[in-house]
Tab-separated table of C-alpha atoms in Angstrom:
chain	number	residue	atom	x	y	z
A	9	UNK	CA	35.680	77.604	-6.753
A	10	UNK	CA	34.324	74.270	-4.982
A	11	UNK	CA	30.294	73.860	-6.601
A	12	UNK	CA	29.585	72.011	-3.449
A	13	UNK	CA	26.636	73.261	-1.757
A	14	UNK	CA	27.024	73.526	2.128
A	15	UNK	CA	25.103	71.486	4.019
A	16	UNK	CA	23.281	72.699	6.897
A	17	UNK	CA	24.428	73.055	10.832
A	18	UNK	CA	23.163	69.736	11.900
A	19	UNK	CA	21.731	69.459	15.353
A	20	UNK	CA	20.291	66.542	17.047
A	21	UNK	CA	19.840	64.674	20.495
A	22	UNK	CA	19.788	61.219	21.472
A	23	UNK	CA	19.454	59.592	25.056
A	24	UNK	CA	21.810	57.625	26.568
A	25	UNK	CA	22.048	54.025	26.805
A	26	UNK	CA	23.541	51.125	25.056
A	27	UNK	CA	22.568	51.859	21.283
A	28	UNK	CA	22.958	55.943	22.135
A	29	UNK	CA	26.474	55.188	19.957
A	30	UNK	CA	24.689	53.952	16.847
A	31	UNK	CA	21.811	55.875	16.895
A	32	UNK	CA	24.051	59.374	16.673
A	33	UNK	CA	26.679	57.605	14.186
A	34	UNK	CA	23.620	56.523	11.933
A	35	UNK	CA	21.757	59.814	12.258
A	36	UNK	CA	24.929	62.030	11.642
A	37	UNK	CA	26.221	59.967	8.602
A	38	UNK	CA	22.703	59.936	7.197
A	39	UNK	CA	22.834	63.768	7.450
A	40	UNK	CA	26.763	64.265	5.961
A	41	UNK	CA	25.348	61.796	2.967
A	42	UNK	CA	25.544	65.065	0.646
A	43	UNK	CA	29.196	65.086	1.524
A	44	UNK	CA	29.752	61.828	-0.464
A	45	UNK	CA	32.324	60.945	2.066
A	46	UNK	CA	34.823	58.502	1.565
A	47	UNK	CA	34.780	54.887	3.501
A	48	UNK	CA	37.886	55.935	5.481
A	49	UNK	CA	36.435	59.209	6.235
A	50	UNK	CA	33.204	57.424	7.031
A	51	UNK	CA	34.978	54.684	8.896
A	52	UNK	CA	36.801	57.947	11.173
A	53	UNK	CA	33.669	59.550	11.567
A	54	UNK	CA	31.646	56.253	12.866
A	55	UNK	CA	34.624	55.371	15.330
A	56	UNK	CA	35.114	58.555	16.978
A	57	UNK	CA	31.310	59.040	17.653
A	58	UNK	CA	30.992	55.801	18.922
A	59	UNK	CA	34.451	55.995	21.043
A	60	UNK	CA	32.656	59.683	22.702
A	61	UNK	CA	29.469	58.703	22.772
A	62	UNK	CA	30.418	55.345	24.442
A	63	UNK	CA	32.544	57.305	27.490
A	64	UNK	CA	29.228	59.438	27.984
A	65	UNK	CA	27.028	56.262	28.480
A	66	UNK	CA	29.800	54.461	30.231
A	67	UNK	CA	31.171	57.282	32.261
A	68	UNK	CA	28.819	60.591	32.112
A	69	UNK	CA	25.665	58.570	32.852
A	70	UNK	CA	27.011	55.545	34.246
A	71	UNK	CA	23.399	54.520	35.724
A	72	UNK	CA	21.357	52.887	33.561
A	73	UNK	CA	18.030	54.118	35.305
A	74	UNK	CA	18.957	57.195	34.961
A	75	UNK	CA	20.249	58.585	31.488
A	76	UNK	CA	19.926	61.643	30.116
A	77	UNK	CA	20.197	63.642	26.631
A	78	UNK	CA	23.429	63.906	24.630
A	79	UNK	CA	23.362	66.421	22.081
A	80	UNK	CA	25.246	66.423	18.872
A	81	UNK	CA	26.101	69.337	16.953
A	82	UNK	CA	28.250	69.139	13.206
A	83	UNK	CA	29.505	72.350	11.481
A	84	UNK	CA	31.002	71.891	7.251
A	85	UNK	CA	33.862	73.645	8.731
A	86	UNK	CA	36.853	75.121	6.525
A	87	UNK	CA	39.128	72.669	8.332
A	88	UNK	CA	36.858	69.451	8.482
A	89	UNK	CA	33.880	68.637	10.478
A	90	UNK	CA	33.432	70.581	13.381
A	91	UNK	CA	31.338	68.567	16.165
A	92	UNK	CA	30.669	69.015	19.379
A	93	UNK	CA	29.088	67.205	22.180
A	94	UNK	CA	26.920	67.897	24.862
A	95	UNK	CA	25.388	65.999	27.893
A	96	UNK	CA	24.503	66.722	31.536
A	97	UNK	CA	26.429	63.568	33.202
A	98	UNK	CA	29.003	63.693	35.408
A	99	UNK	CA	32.334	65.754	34.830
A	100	UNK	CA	35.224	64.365	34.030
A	101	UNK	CA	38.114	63.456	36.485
A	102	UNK	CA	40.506	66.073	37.105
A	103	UNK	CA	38.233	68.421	34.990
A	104	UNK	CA	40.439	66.925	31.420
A	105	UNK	CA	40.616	64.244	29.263
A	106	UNK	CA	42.198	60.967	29.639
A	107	UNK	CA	45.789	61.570	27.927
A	108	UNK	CA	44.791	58.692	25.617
A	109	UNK	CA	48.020	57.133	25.465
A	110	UNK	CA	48.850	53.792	23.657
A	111	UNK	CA	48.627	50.572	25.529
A	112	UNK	CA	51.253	48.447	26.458
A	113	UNK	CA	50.643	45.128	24.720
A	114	UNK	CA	54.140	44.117	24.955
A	115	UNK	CA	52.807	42.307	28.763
A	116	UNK	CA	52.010	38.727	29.391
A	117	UNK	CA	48.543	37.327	28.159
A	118	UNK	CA	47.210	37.793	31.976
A	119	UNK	CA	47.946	41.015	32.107
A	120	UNK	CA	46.910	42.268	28.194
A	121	UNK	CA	44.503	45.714	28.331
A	122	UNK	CA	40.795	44.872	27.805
A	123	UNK	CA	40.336	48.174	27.881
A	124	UNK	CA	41.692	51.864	27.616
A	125	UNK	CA	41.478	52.139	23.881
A	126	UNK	CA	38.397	54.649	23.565
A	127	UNK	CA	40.542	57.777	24.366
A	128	UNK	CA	43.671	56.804	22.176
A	129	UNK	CA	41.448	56.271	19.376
A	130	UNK	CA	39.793	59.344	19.148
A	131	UNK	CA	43.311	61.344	19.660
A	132	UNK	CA	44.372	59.639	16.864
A	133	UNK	CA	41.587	60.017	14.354
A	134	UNK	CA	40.530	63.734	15.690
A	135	UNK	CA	42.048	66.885	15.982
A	136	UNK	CA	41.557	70.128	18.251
A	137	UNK	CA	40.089	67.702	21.096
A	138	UNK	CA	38.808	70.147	24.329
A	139	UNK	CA	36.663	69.274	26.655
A	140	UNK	CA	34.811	72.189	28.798
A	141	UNK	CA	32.486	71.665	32.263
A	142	UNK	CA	30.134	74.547	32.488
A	143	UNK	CA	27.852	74.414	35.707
A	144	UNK	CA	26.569	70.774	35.009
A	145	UNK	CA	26.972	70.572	31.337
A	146	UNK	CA	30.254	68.657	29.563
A	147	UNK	CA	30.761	69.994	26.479
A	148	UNK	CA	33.573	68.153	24.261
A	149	UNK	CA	34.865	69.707	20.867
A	150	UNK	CA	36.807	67.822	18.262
A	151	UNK	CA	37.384	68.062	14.506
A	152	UNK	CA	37.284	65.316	12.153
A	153	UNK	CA	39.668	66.494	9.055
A	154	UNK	CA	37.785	65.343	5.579
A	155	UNK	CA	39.034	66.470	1.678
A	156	UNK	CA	36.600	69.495	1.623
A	157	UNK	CA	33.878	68.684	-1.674
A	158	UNK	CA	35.835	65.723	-2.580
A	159	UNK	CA	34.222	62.824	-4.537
A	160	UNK	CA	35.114	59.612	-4.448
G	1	UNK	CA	25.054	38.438	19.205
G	2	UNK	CA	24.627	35.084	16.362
G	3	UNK	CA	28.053	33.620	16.236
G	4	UNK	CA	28.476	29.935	14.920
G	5	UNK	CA	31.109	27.644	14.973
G	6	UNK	CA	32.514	24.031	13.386
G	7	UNK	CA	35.245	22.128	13.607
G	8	UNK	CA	37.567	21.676	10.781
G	9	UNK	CA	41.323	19.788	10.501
G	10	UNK	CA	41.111	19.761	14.492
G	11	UNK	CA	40.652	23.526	14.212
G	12	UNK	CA	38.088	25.318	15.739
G	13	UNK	CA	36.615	28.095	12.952
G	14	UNK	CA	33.746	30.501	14.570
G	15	UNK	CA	31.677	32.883	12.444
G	16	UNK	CA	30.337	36.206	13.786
G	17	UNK	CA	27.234	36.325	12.181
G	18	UNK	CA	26.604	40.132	12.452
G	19	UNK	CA	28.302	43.188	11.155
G	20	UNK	CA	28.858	44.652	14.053
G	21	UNK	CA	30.994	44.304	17.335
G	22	UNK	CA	30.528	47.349	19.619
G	23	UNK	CA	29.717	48.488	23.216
G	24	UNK	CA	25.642	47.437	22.471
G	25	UNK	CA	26.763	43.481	21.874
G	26	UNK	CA	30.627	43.438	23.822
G	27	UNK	CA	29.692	41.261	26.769
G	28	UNK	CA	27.249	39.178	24.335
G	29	UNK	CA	29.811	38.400	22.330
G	30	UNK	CA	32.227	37.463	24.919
G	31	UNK	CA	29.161	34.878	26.611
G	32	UNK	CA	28.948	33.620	23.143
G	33	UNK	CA	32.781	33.455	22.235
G	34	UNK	CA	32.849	30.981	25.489
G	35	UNK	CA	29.928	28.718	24.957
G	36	UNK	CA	31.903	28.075	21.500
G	37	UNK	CA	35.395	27.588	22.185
G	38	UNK	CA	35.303	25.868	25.845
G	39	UNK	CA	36.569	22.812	25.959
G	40	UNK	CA	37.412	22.875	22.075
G	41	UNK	CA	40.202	22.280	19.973
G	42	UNK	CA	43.911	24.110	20.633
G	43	UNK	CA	43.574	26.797	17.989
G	44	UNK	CA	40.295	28.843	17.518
G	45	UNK	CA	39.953	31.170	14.019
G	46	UNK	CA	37.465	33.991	14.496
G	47	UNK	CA	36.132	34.352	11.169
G	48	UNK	CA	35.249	38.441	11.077
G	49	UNK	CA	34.719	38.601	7.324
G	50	UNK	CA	30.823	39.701	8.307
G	51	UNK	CA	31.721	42.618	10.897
G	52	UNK	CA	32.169	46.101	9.332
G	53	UNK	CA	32.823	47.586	12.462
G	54	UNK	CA	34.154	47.395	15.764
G	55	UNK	CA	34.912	49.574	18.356
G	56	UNK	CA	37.368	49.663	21.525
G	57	UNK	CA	34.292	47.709	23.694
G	58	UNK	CA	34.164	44.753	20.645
G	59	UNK	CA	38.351	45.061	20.635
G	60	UNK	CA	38.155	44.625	24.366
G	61	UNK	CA	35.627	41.736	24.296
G	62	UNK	CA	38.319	39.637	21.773
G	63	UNK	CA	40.975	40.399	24.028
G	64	UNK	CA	38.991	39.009	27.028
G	65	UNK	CA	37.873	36.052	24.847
G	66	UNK	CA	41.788	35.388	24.271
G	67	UNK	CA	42.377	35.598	27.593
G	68	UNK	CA	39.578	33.480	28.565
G	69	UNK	CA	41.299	30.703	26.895
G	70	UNK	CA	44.272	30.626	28.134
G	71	UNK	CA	48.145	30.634	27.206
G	72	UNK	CA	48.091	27.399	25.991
G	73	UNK	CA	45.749	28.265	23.198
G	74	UNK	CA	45.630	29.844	20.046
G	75	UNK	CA	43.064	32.717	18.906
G	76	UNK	CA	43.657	33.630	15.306
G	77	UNK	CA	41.466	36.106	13.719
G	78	UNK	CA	40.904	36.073	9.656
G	79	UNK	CA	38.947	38.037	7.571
G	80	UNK	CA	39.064	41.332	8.558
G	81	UNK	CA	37.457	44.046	6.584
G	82	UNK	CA	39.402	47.388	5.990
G	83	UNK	CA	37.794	49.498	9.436
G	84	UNK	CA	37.821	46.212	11.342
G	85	UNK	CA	41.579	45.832	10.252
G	86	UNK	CA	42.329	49.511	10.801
G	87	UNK	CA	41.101	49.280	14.305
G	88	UNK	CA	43.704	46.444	15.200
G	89	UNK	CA	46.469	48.060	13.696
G	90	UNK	CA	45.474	51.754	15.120
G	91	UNK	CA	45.741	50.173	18.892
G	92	UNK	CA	48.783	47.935	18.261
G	93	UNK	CA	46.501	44.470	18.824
G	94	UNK	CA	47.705	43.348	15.313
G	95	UNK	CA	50.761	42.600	17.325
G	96	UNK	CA	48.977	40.537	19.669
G	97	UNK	CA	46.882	38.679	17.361
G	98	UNK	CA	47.861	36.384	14.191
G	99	UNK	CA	45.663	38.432	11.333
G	100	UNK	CA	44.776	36.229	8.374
G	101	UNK	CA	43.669	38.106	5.600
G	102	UNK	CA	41.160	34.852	4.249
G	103	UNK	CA	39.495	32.291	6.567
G	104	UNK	CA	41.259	29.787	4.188
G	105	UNK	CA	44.598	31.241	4.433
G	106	UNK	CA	44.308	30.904	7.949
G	107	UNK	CA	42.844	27.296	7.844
G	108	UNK	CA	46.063	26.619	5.479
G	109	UNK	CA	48.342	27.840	7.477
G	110	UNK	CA	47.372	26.677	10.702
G	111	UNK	CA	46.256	22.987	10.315
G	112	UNK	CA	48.075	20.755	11.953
C-alpha cells in the first residue's frame, strides 16, 4: 500500500501572452511539489506545458491585443498526471493536431527547420494526446506518465 | 536576454547569462546572438552552462542564429545541462550541432 497522500485536483487559469508558458509551468510544479518529482519528470512536465501553452499563445490567440484565459486542470491519475487544457482561441486546422513528426535536419544549412518542434515534443514526452473543439472552446488532453509515490 | 561574449585563441566564446531560453526571450536572444558574433571570429562557442531550460522557440532561435552566420562558420554549443541536452537530442539538433560537454573542452578542441 503506497502512504502517499493524494494531492488535490488542481485547477487554475492564466491569460495568454508571452510569459502565459511560465506562469502555468511554475504554478503547476509548485502545486505537484508534494509529489517529490524527479528532475526528468520535472524537466517532462515543464516542456510539455510550455510546448501547449506556447501553440495557444502562438496559434489559439495569435493577437496580442486580444488574449484570453487558458485554463489548466491536473488529476494524480492511476496512470500519471492527467492534464487538460482549456482556452477559447481559435480551433485548430483540420479540427486535429499537427502529426508532430520529426524534422528533417539531414537538409542544407539554408534550408534547416527553425521551427516545427513544439508538436513532436510533446508526442514524445506525453501520452493519450486528444484534442476536442466544443462550440468555441479547445480542449486538449494529455498524460504525463510519472513513478506513482516515488521518491527520489 | 544578458548574453556576453570575449574572444579567446581567435575563438569567439558567448555566455547566456540567464537560465532560461524560451518563447518569452527567443527573438531577444537571436538580436543579441547577432550584435555578438557579426563580424567576429570563424568559430563561435555558445556557452549554455547557465540555461536550465529551453524550449522548441529557444531551439529555434539557435538554429536561426546558426543560420544567420552563415556556412562558412562554425557555431559550437558547450555546456549543456541535462534538460537543455535532452532537448537537442529529443529533436535530432545534436546532429546538427557540435555539443561540448565543458566550455574548456570545447575551447581545447577547437583552437586553432
Amino acid at each position: 500500500m503506497s502512504t502517499q497522500a493524494p494531492i488535490p485536483n488542481i485547477h487554475f487559469k492564466v491569460q495568454s501572452g508571452v510569459y502565459a508558458a511560465r506562469e502555468a509551468s511554475e504554478k503547476l510544479l509548485h502545486e505537484l511539489a508534494p509529489l517529490d518529482l524527479n528532475a526528468e519528470e520535472t524537466g517532462a512536465i515543464e516542456l510539455v506545458m510550455a510546448e501547449a501553452l506556447n501553440n495557444i499563445v502562438e496559434h489559439g490567440y495569435p493577437d496580442p491585443q486580444n488574449g484570453g484565459p487558458i485554463s489548466i486542470y491536473c488529476e494524480h491519475g492511476t496512470k500519471g498526471l492527467n492534464i487538460k487544457l482549456v482556452d477559447n482561441g481559435l480551433p485548430m486546422p483540420n479540427g486535429k493536431t499537427p502529426a508532430g513528426l520529426a524534422v528533417n535536419t539531414d537538409v542544407e544549412l539554408k534550408d534547416m527547420p527553425e521551427g516545427g518542434f513544439g508538436w513532436f515534443i510533446i508526442k514524445d514526452l506525453a501520452k493519450d494526446v486528444a484534442y476536442t473543439r466544443t462550440l468555441d472552446t479547445n480542449r486538449l488532453d494529455l498524460r504525463i506518465a510519472i513513478t506513482f509515490g516515488a521518491k527520489n | 536576454m544578458n548574453l556576453s561574449s570575449r574572444t579567446e585563441d581567435q575563438l569567439r566564446v558567448v555566455s547566456v547569462n540567464g537560465d532560461r531560453i524560451d518563447a518569452a526571450v527567443a527573438i531577444e536572444f537571436k538580436d543579441a546572438m547577432r550584435a555578438e558574433t557579426d563580424g567576429g571570429p570563424e568559430t563561435v562557442i555558445l556557452d549554455l552552462s547557465a540555461v536550465g531550460f529551453i524550449d522548441s522557440s529557444g531551439l529555434g532561435a539557435i538554429v536561426a542564429s546558426m543560420k544567420h552566420m552563415g556556412q562558412d562558420r562554425t557555431l559550437a554549443l558547450a555546456g549543456l545541462t541535462p534538460p537543455v541536452d535532452k532537448v537537442f537530442r529529443l529533436t535530432r539538433m545534436d546532429t546538427v550541432f557540435s555539443l561540448f560537454a565543458t566550455l574548456d573542452g570545447a575551447i581545447n578542441e577547437l583552437q586553432p
